[in-house]
Tab-separated table of C-alpha atoms and ligand atoms in Angstrom:
chain	number	residue	atom	x	y	z
A	6	MET	CA	5.277	0.351	19.585
A	7	LYS	CA	2.238	0.304	21.776
A	8	THR	CA	-0.189	-2.168	20.451
A	9	ILE	CA	-3.760	-3.037	21.451
A	10	ASP	CA	-2.551	-6.316	22.949
A	11	ASP	CA	-0.821	-4.344	25.739
A	12	PHE	CA	-4.275	-3.093	26.928
A	13	TYR	CA	-7.588	-4.463	28.238
A	14	PHE	CA	-10.297	-2.313	26.692
A	15	LYS	CA	-13.145	-3.323	29.065
A	16	ASP	CA	-15.748	-0.576	29.501
A	17	LYS	CA	-13.902	1.666	27.090
A	18	LYS	CA	-15.195	3.616	24.066
A	19	VAL	CA	-12.512	3.432	21.377
A	20	LEU	CA	-12.283	5.599	18.420
A	21	ILE	CA	-10.603	3.667	15.765
A	22	ARG	CA	-9.443	5.274	12.440
A	23	VAL	CA	-9.937	2.550	9.970
A	24	ASP	CA	-9.486	2.598	6.167
A	25	PHE	CA	-12.853	1.825	4.723
A	26	ASN	CA	-11.912	3.748	1.455
A	27	VAL	CA	-13.139	0.885	-0.692
A	28	PRO	CA	-14.132	0.741	-4.425
A	29	LEU	CA	-17.837	1.137	-5.034
A	30	GLU	CA	-19.996	0.339	-8.076
A	31	ASN	CA	-23.665	1.529	-7.938
A	32	GLY	CA	-23.531	1.747	-4.229
A	33	LYS	CA	-22.119	-1.794	-3.744
A	34	VAL	CA	-18.671	-2.544	-2.365
A	35	ILE	CA	-16.820	-4.464	-5.078
A	36	ASP	CA	-13.629	-5.219	-2.953
A	37	SER	CA	-14.008	-5.648	0.779
A	38	THR	CA	-10.236	-6.338	1.530
A	39	ARG	CA	-10.019	-3.100	3.470
A	40	ILE	CA	-13.088	-3.751	5.591
A	41	ARG	CA	-11.764	-7.221	6.362
A	42	SER	CA	-8.409	-5.900	7.234
A	43	ALA	CA	-9.910	-3.892	10.196
A	44	VAL	CA	-11.754	-6.911	11.630
A	45	PRO	CA	-8.976	-8.303	14.068
A	46	THR	CA	-8.729	-4.773	15.772
A	47	ILE	CA	-12.480	-4.453	16.017
A	48	LEU	CA	-12.907	-7.970	17.435
A	49	LYS	CA	-10.220	-7.476	20.052
A	50	ILE	CA	-12.104	-4.443	21.352
A	51	LEU	CA	-15.498	-6.258	21.455
A	52	GLN	CA	-13.950	-9.347	23.054
A	53	ASP	CA	-12.389	-7.184	25.824
A	54	GLY	CA	-15.937	-5.807	26.463
A	55	GLY	CA	-15.289	-2.242	24.983
A	56	ALA	CA	-17.294	-0.352	22.174
A	57	CYS	CA	-15.887	0.640	18.860
A	58	ILE	CA	-16.548	3.878	17.092
A	59	LEU	CA	-15.267	3.570	13.528
A	60	MET	CA	-14.169	6.643	11.513
A	61	SER	CA	-12.942	6.647	7.855
A	62	HIS	CA	-12.880	8.590	4.607
A	63	LEU	CA	-14.306	7.340	1.390
A	64	GLY	CA	-13.304	8.940	-1.868
A	65	ARG	CA	-12.663	12.552	-2.435
A	66	PRO	CA	-16.092	14.247	-1.610
A	67	ASN	CA	-16.733	17.972	-2.063
A	68	GLY	CA	-18.878	18.616	0.968
A	69	PHE	CA	-21.796	16.015	1.564
A	70	GLU	CA	-22.197	13.662	-1.246
A	71	LYS	CA	-24.674	10.755	-0.797
A	72	ARG	CA	-22.757	8.591	-3.243
A	73	LEU	CA	-19.762	8.679	-0.892
A	74	SER	CA	-21.678	8.042	2.342
A	75	LEU	CA	-20.181	5.270	4.586
A	76	ILE	CA	-23.670	3.938	5.056
A	77	GLN	CA	-22.916	1.791	2.278
A	78	ILE	CA	-20.202	-0.051	4.035
A	79	LYS	CA	-22.554	-0.888	7.007
A	80	SER	CA	-24.223	-4.006	5.485
A	81	VAL	CA	-20.822	-5.517	4.461
A	82	LEU	CA	-19.256	-4.992	7.954
A	83	ASP	CA	-22.422	-6.486	9.604
A	84	ASN	CA	-22.186	-9.508	7.336
A	85	ILE	CA	-18.456	-9.965	8.102
A	86	LEU	CA	-18.816	-9.409	11.986
A	87	ALA	CA	-22.318	-11.099	12.127
A	88	ILE	CA	-23.517	-8.075	14.188
A	89	LYS	CA	-25.840	-5.140	13.537
A	90	SER	CA	-23.746	-2.096	13.843
A	91	LYS	CA	-25.162	1.536	14.199
A	92	PHE	CA	-24.575	4.433	11.953
A	93	CYS	CA	-24.388	7.957	12.761
A	94	GLU	CA	-25.064	10.601	9.897
A	95	ASP	CA	-22.360	12.992	11.223
A	96	CYS	CA	-18.910	12.349	12.519
A	97	ILE	CA	-18.775	15.260	14.899
A	98	GLY	CA	-21.261	17.617	16.727
A	99	LYS	CA	-24.360	16.898	18.653
A	100	ILE	CA	-25.665	13.831	17.020
A	101	ALA	CA	-22.329	12.150	16.895
A	102	LYS	CA	-21.904	12.808	20.713
A	103	GLU	CA	-25.413	11.530	21.392
A	104	ALA	CA	-24.708	8.324	19.300
A	105	SER	CA	-21.543	7.851	21.349
A	106	ASP	CA	-23.176	8.574	24.624
A	107	LYS	CA	-25.955	5.913	23.691
A	108	LEU	CA	-23.495	3.248	22.575
A	109	SER	CA	-23.293	0.252	24.874
A	110	MET	CA	-20.256	-1.811	25.476
A	111	GLY	CA	-20.006	-4.640	22.796
A	112	GLU	CA	-21.526	-2.379	20.173
A	113	VAL	CA	-20.025	-0.832	16.911
A	114	LEU	CA	-20.789	2.621	15.685
A	115	ILE	CA	-19.799	3.784	12.150
A	116	LEU	CA	-19.346	7.567	11.884
A	117	GLU	CA	-20.289	9.299	8.502
A	118	ASN	CA	-17.352	10.107	5.881
A	119	LEU	CA	-14.742	12.243	7.549
A	120	ARG	CA	-14.021	14.036	4.347
A	121	PHE	CA	-17.532	15.590	4.147
A	122	TYR	CA	-15.574	18.172	6.281
A	123	ASN	CA	-12.557	19.728	4.588
A	124	GLU	CA	-11.215	20.297	8.151
A	125	GLU	CA	-10.312	16.559	8.063
A	126	THR	CA	-7.575	16.916	5.201
A	127	LYS	CA	-6.394	20.235	6.626
A	128	GLY	CA	-5.695	18.634	10.042
A	129	ASP	CA	-7.950	21.157	11.780
A	130	GLU	CA	-7.253	21.353	15.557
A	131	LEU	CA	-10.982	21.979	16.606
A	132	PHE	CA	-12.358	19.306	14.228
A	133	SER	CA	-9.801	16.873	15.791
A	134	LYS	CA	-10.727	17.880	19.314
A	135	LYS	CA	-14.532	17.287	18.647
A	136	LEU	CA	-13.497	13.814	17.226
A	137	SER	CA	-11.568	13.093	20.414
A	138	GLU	CA	-14.549	13.835	22.617
A	139	LEU	CA	-16.376	10.775	21.329
A	140	ALA	CA	-14.160	8.196	23.007
A	141	ASP	CA	-11.764	7.347	25.881
A	142	CYS	CA	-8.933	5.809	23.802
A	143	TYR	CA	-7.791	6.164	20.131
A	144	ILE	CA	-6.465	3.550	17.748
A	145	ASN	CA	-5.069	4.092	14.295
A	146	ASP	CA	-5.577	1.198	12.147
A	147	ALA	CA	-5.653	2.991	8.720
A	148	PHE	CA	-2.090	2.239	7.169
A	149	GLY	CA	-3.429	3.543	3.818
A	150	THR	CA	-3.665	7.093	5.214
A	151	ALA	CA	-0.794	6.982	7.693
A	152	HIS	CA	1.522	9.196	5.455
A	153	ARG	CA	-1.109	12.011	5.709
A	154	SER	CA	-1.158	14.594	8.553
A	155	HIS	CA	-4.960	14.606	8.750
A	156	ALA	CA	-7.182	15.229	11.493
A	157	SER	CA	-8.267	11.662	12.125
A	158	THR	CA	-4.971	10.029	11.348
A	159	THR	CA	-2.484	12.368	13.145
A	160	VAL	CA	-3.761	15.577	14.936
A	161	VAL	CA	-6.493	13.636	16.971
A	162	ALA	CA	-3.927	11.400	18.667
A	163	LYS	CA	-2.566	14.301	20.710
A	164	TYR	CA	-5.893	14.600	22.733
A	165	PHE	CA	-5.588	11.022	23.916
A	166	GLU	CA	-3.390	9.557	26.623
A	167	LYS	CA	-4.180	6.046	25.535
A	168	LYS	CA	-3.367	5.530	21.935
A	169	PHE	CA	-2.284	2.572	20.011
A	170	PHE	CA	-1.316	0.815	16.843
A	171	GLY	CA	-4.045	-1.296	15.425
A	172	LYS	CA	-3.372	-4.840	14.432
A	173	LEU	CA	-3.259	-4.009	10.618
A	174	LEU	CA	-0.971	-0.996	11.078
A	175	GLU	CA	1.247	-3.103	13.316
A	176	LYS	CA	1.461	-5.943	10.776
A	177	GLU	CA	2.241	-3.401	8.023
A	178	VAL	CA	5.053	-1.792	10.072
A	179	LEU	CA	6.472	-5.174	11.009
A	180	ALA	CA	6.389	-6.333	7.379
A	181	ILE	CA	8.482	-3.235	6.156
A	182	LYS	CA	10.845	-3.803	9.166
A	183	ARG	CA	11.217	-7.434	8.236
A	184	VAL	CA	12.550	-6.404	4.902
A	185	ILE	CA	14.514	-3.227	5.475
A	186	SER	CA	15.700	-3.495	9.142
A	187	ASN	CA	16.014	-7.099	10.133
A	188	GLY	CA	15.578	-9.211	6.868
A	189	LYS	CA	17.215	-12.497	6.517
A	190	ARG	CA	19.995	-12.312	3.827
A	191	PRO	CA	20.201	-12.526	1.025
A	192	ILE	CA	17.607	-9.569	0.623
A	193	LEU	CA	16.058	-8.746	-2.841
A	194	ALA	CA	14.090	-5.791	-3.944
A	195	ILE	CA	12.227	-6.075	-7.269
A	196	LEU	CA	11.372	-2.655	-8.608
A	197	GLY	CA	9.396	-2.081	-11.730
A	198	GLY	CA	6.783	0.293	-13.078
A	199	SER	CA	6.853	3.060	-15.699
A	200	LYS	CA	8.312	6.013	-13.758
A	201	ILE	CA	11.974	5.872	-12.595
A	202	SER	CA	11.675	9.307	-10.998
A	203	SER	CA	9.136	8.127	-8.501
A	204	LYS	CA	11.360	5.052	-7.460
A	205	ILE	CA	14.687	7.010	-6.999
A	206	PRO	CA	14.079	7.798	-3.327
A	207	ILE	CA	13.373	4.153	-2.687
A	208	ILE	CA	16.385	2.980	-4.408
A	209	GLU	CA	18.439	5.463	-2.597
A	210	ASN	CA	17.128	4.291	0.741
A	211	ILE	CA	17.338	0.655	0.175
A	212	ILE	CA	20.753	0.529	-1.772
A	213	ASP	CA	22.695	-0.250	1.137
A	214	LYS	CA	20.084	-2.368	2.989
A	215	VAL	CA	19.443	-5.158	0.456
A	216	ASP	CA	21.922	-7.413	-1.470
A	217	ASP	CA	20.291	-7.465	-4.861
A	218	ILE	CA	18.035	-5.115	-6.781
A	219	ILE	CA	16.220	-6.200	-10.006
A	220	ILE	CA	15.038	-3.251	-12.157
A	221	GLY	CA	12.429	-4.296	-14.454
A	222	GLY	CA	9.593	-2.709	-16.439
A	223	GLY	CA	9.577	0.687	-18.088
A	224	MET	CA	11.944	2.085	-15.528
A	225	ALA	CA	14.861	-0.049	-16.798
A	226	PHE	CA	15.129	1.711	-20.045
A	227	THR	CA	16.504	4.763	-18.560
A	228	PHE	CA	19.381	2.695	-17.181
A	229	ILE	CA	19.875	0.922	-20.468
A	230	LYS	CA	19.951	4.256	-22.431
A	231	ALA	CA	22.404	5.596	-19.649
A	232	LEU	CA	24.702	2.616	-20.506
A	233	GLY	CA	24.574	3.305	-24.190
A	234	GLY	CA	22.048	0.755	-25.242
A	235	LYS	CA	19.536	1.451	-28.080
A	236	ILE	CA	15.958	1.569	-26.792
A	237	GLY	CA	13.775	2.459	-29.765
A	238	GLU	CA	10.628	4.115	-28.571
A	239	SER	CA	10.683	2.541	-25.049
A	240	ILE	CA	9.594	4.737	-22.200
A	241	HIS	CA	12.325	6.497	-20.468
A	242	GLU	CA	13.153	9.657	-18.650
A	243	ASP	CA	16.119	11.609	-20.094
A	244	SER	CA	16.368	13.749	-16.968
A	245	MET	CA	17.109	10.701	-14.947
A	246	ILE	CA	20.187	9.400	-17.102
A	247	LYS	CA	22.682	11.023	-14.800
A	248	LYS	CA	20.925	9.846	-11.703
A	249	SER	CA	20.810	6.315	-12.925
A	250	LEU	CA	24.501	6.197	-13.584
A	251	SER	CA	25.179	7.585	-10.119
A	252	ILE	CA	22.877	4.940	-8.658
A	253	LEU	CA	24.908	2.186	-10.627
A	254	LYS	CA	28.072	3.615	-9.277
A	255	SER	CA	26.859	3.778	-5.659
A	256	ALA	CA	25.581	0.212	-5.746
A	257	LYS	CA	29.174	-1.029	-6.849
A	258	GLU	CA	30.575	0.900	-3.993
A	259	LYS	CA	28.180	-0.659	-1.616
A	260	ASN	CA	28.477	-4.180	-2.885
A	261	THR	CA	24.763	-4.303	-3.838
A	262	LYS	CA	24.093	-6.142	-7.182
A	263	ILE	CA	21.764	-4.282	-9.725
A	264	HIS	CA	20.296	-6.760	-12.215
A	265	LEU	CA	18.843	-5.271	-15.502
A	266	PRO	CA	16.901	-7.088	-18.128
A	267	VAL	CA	18.988	-8.662	-20.913
A	268	ASP	CA	16.088	-9.047	-23.418
A	269	VAL	CA	12.569	-7.516	-23.867
A	270	VAL	CA	9.222	-8.290	-25.643
A	271	CYS	CA	8.693	-5.380	-27.965
A	272	ALA	CA	5.872	-4.055	-30.189
A	273	LYS	CA	5.278	-1.304	-32.538
A	274	GLU	CA	1.959	-0.300	-31.032
A	275	PHE	CA	0.982	-0.173	-27.281
A	276	LYS	CA	-2.115	-2.216	-27.562
A	277	GLU	CA	-3.590	-5.528	-26.778
A	278	GLY	CA	-2.794	-8.164	-29.465
A	279	ALA	CA	-0.082	-5.969	-31.132
A	280	ASP	CA	2.445	-8.067	-33.140
A	281	SER	CA	5.441	-8.595	-30.736
A	282	LYS	CA	9.121	-9.688	-31.076
A	283	VAL	CA	11.828	-10.219	-28.661
A	284	PHE	CA	15.082	-8.152	-28.916
A	285	SER	CA	18.064	-7.908	-26.937
A	286	ILE	CA	17.731	-5.024	-24.422
A	287	ASN	CA	20.643	-2.953	-25.973
A	288	SER	CA	19.435	-3.207	-29.628
A	289	ILE	CA	15.853	-2.413	-29.924
A	290	PRO	CA	14.888	-1.177	-33.456
A	291	ASP	CA	13.913	2.460	-33.656
A	292	GLU	CA	10.282	1.643	-34.316
A	293	TYR	CA	9.690	-0.712	-31.472
A	294	GLU	CA	9.000	-0.138	-27.739
A	295	GLY	CA	9.729	-2.570	-24.971
A	296	LEU	CA	6.645	-3.746	-23.150
A	297	ASP	CA	7.382	-6.893	-21.207
A	298	SER	CA	10.341	-8.763	-19.849
A	299	GLY	CA	12.006	-11.152	-22.361
A	300	PRO	CA	12.448	-14.910	-21.610
A	301	LYS	CA	16.219	-14.691	-20.775
A	302	SER	CA	15.574	-11.874	-18.507
A	303	LEU	CA	12.878	-13.770	-16.747
A	304	GLU	CA	15.182	-16.884	-16.512
A	305	LYS	CA	17.819	-14.680	-14.877
A	306	PHE	CA	15.468	-13.067	-12.465
A	307	LYS	CA	13.784	-16.262	-11.403
A	308	GLN	CA	17.146	-17.721	-10.267
A	309	ILE	CA	17.792	-14.575	-8.140
A	310	ILE	CA	14.163	-14.743	-6.691
A	311	LEU	CA	14.612	-18.505	-5.713
A	312	SER	CA	17.899	-17.881	-4.022
A	313	SER	CA	16.725	-15.057	-1.941
A	314	SER	CA	15.504	-15.334	1.663
A	315	THR	CA	13.802	-11.949	1.862
A	316	ILE	CA	11.990	-10.335	-1.160
A	317	LEU	CA	10.263	-6.946	-1.604
A	318	TRP	CA	8.313	-6.294	-4.771
A	319	ASN	CA	7.109	-3.014	-5.920
A	320	GLY	CA	6.084	-2.400	-9.539
A	321	PRO	CA	5.171	-4.570	-12.486
A	322	VAL	CA	7.926	-5.693	-14.923
A	323	GLY	CA	5.753	-5.142	-18.022
A	324	VAL	CA	2.396	-3.719	-19.112
A	325	PHE	CA	0.500	-6.390	-17.174
A	326	GLU	CA	-2.792	-4.719	-17.649
A	327	LEU	CA	-2.677	-6.002	-21.392
A	328	ASN	CA	-2.827	-9.779	-21.539
A	329	SER	CA	-0.261	-9.697	-24.422
A	330	PHE	CA	2.346	-8.113	-22.187
A	331	SER	CA	1.518	-9.672	-18.740
A	332	LYS	CA	3.608	-12.763	-19.055
A	333	GLY	CA	6.629	-11.317	-17.401
A	334	THR	CA	4.809	-9.808	-14.343
A	335	LYS	CA	2.841	-13.200	-14.000
A	336	GLU	CA	6.143	-15.172	-14.034
A	337	ILE	CA	7.764	-12.863	-11.410
A	338	GLY	CA	4.783	-13.210	-9.143
A	339	LYS	CA	4.883	-16.954	-9.613
A	340	ALA	CA	8.631	-17.351	-8.893
A	341	ILE	CA	8.078	-15.064	-5.659
A	342	ALA	CA	5.282	-17.546	-4.579
A	343	GLU	CA	7.653	-20.528	-5.115
A	344	SER	CA	10.425	-18.941	-3.202
A	345	THR	CA	7.911	-18.016	-0.399
A	346	LYS	CA	6.777	-21.660	-0.330
A	347	LYS	CA	10.529	-22.709	0.140
A	348	GLY	CA	10.670	-20.391	3.210
A	349	ALA	CA	11.455	-16.910	1.855
A	350	PHE	CA	9.461	-13.896	3.419
A	351	SER	CA	7.826	-11.819	0.605
A	352	LEU	CA	6.316	-8.494	0.787
A	353	VAL	CA	4.358	-7.001	-2.068
A	354	GLY	CA	3.594	-3.437	-1.654
A	355	GLY	CA	2.820	-0.075	-3.433
A	356	GLY	CA	-0.037	0.128	-6.105
A	357	ASP	CA	0.362	-1.760	-9.229
A	358	SER	CA	2.295	-4.758	-8.022
A	359	VAL	CA	-0.598	-5.454	-5.531
A	360	SER	CA	-3.026	-5.093	-8.496
A	361	ALA	CA	-0.834	-7.663	-10.302
A	362	VAL	CA	-0.817	-10.083	-7.443
A	363	LYS	CA	-4.475	-9.795	-7.338
A	364	LYS	CA	-5.068	-10.164	-11.022
A	365	PHE	CA	-2.851	-13.375	-11.025
A	366	LYS	CA	-4.519	-14.769	-7.896
A	367	LEU	CA	-1.286	-14.995	-6.042
A	368	GLU	CA	-2.241	-12.971	-2.865
A	369	LYS	CA	-2.240	-16.098	-0.572
A	370	ASP	CA	1.037	-17.417	-2.071
A	371	VAL	CA	3.116	-14.360	-0.807
A	372	SER	CA	3.905	-13.697	2.822
A	373	TYR	CA	2.318	-10.131	2.972
A	374	VAL	CA	0.426	-7.835	0.505
A	375	SER	CA	0.407	-4.377	1.833
A	376	THR	CA	-2.942	-2.448	2.019
A	377	GLY	CA	-1.421	1.055	1.564
A	378	GLY	CA	0.055	2.388	-1.801
A	379	GLY	CA	1.401	5.725	-0.896
A	380	ALA	CA	2.057	4.908	2.746
A	381	MET	CA	4.077	1.885	1.613
A	382	LEU	CA	6.038	3.851	-0.823
A	383	GLU	CA	6.962	6.537	1.738
A	384	SER	CA	7.857	3.849	4.218
A	385	LEU	CA	10.225	2.292	1.733
A	386	GLU	CA	11.680	5.819	1.247
A	387	GLY	CA	12.617	5.755	4.713
A	388	LYS	CA	10.332	8.510	5.982
A	389	ILE	CA	8.617	8.275	9.354
A	390	LEU	CA	4.910	8.499	8.590
A	391	PRO	CA	2.954	11.116	10.566
A	392	GLY	CA	0.302	8.781	11.559
A	393	ILE	CA	2.833	6.501	13.098
A	394	SER	CA	4.855	9.121	14.842
A	395	ALA	CA	1.636	10.647	16.367
A	396	LEU	CA	1.146	7.475	18.286
A	397	ALA	CA	4.656	7.476	19.752
A	398	LYS	CA	4.377	11.039	21.093
B	405	LIG	P1	4.264	3.078	-11.727
B	405	LIG	O1	3.014	3.750	-11.279
B	405	LIG	O2	5.438	4.033	-11.948
B	405	LIG	O3	4.607	2.000	-10.646
B	405	LIG	O4	3.945	2.165	-13.057
B	405	LIG	C1	3.067	1.202	-13.098
B	405	LIG	C2	2.774	1.053	-14.575
B	405	LIG	O5	3.947	0.668	-15.235
B	405	LIG	C3	1.745	-0.051	-14.934
B	405	LIG	O6	0.518	0.545	-15.443
B	405	LIG	C4	2.422	-0.805	-16.082
B	405	LIG	O7	1.670	-1.008	-17.165
B	405	LIG	C5	3.461	0.271	-16.525
B	405	LIG	N1	4.630	-0.406	-17.153
B	405	LIG	C6	5.410	-1.379	-16.909
B	405	LIG	N2	6.370	-1.786	-17.773
B	405	LIG	C7	6.229	-0.990	-18.850
B	405	LIG	C8	6.883	-0.669	-19.929
B	405	LIG	N3	7.827	-1.411	-20.423
B	405	LIG	N4	6.397	0.325	-20.861
B	405	LIG	C9	5.411	1.127	-20.362
B	405	LIG	N5	4.748	1.060	-19.214
B	405	LIG	C10	5.162	-0.031	-18.423
């Protein structure tokens, strides 16, 4: 892995693919986490005496759309870095080239939204080449899009001799390695969420790499039904019944323990404030559906979490968006925080568990919170991300 610490960027113009795809409300950035995550890489270049040309996508525009202009990010970045960056209204072509030529060392230039050109997502060669003509070196620091073979994330890399992992990309890759390749044992994966089908490739990839797997949330019910339990109206996927039995069999053969819930908080209606009752996981009455982990399950899961040295968490163990059914997910998050305090390494990654950790304000109490949803999931599935392999070529 060629990281930016291996190079001195003095007098170099550096094209950096960042992930500034941040949520906006009325033109205001409402969560600047992704912008802050790019700062260590930007600072390294500036401190070395180089110049940064930042490129990113924002949303899914259809051609030019003012509401998705990256100009909206400029003041936030300027405040964080305490600088006055420059902005170019295009990302390629004459004005982008002129803006790059005029850029002095120590300065930062933000290019306009890459996805105003559909060549970006198509991975167009000519578009990639034009981007590459703006700088001397290339850094990819956008983990959130590293699973895409887009122009700025993958194709552009081949036009550079000097190309590097940014600090964020490096951190993300090392965090995944620290769980899957060289994690301290016992290693635990906690998987939840609603759709078992989307998590099967992850289970299959990690089953012989971890010691324990907790399966919670909606996806547990397919396993329970497969084992002959009565799950009432709970969410499940009949097409995955066979698969879940084969996973249980394979886990046994590989000496990996799979832990399923033993009880569950159920309601007749999927809504905030609905009357709830706890049932044993195997005997949910017909008119009820399981919406959160029950107290006995939580106790069992907590013991496992507290005795693990490495923990991966992907997916909530209940409908955490509704306060009435958020207790289980919150308790799991708190137990992971406690285990981390005792010395465990914990990685929270992939969409909803990240939202849950933020909702319960536990971000600082776990070892690492991934910034990339899809990219994290594909990494956990064992895929080599195109944005990462492009840097190695
Ligand atoms: P996924 O996208 O598959 O990771 O699923 C995340 C979603 O799973 C969240 O929106 C949760 O509300 C939902 N979820 C978790 N547990 C359950 C459950 N028992 N029943 C229905 N949905 C659930």
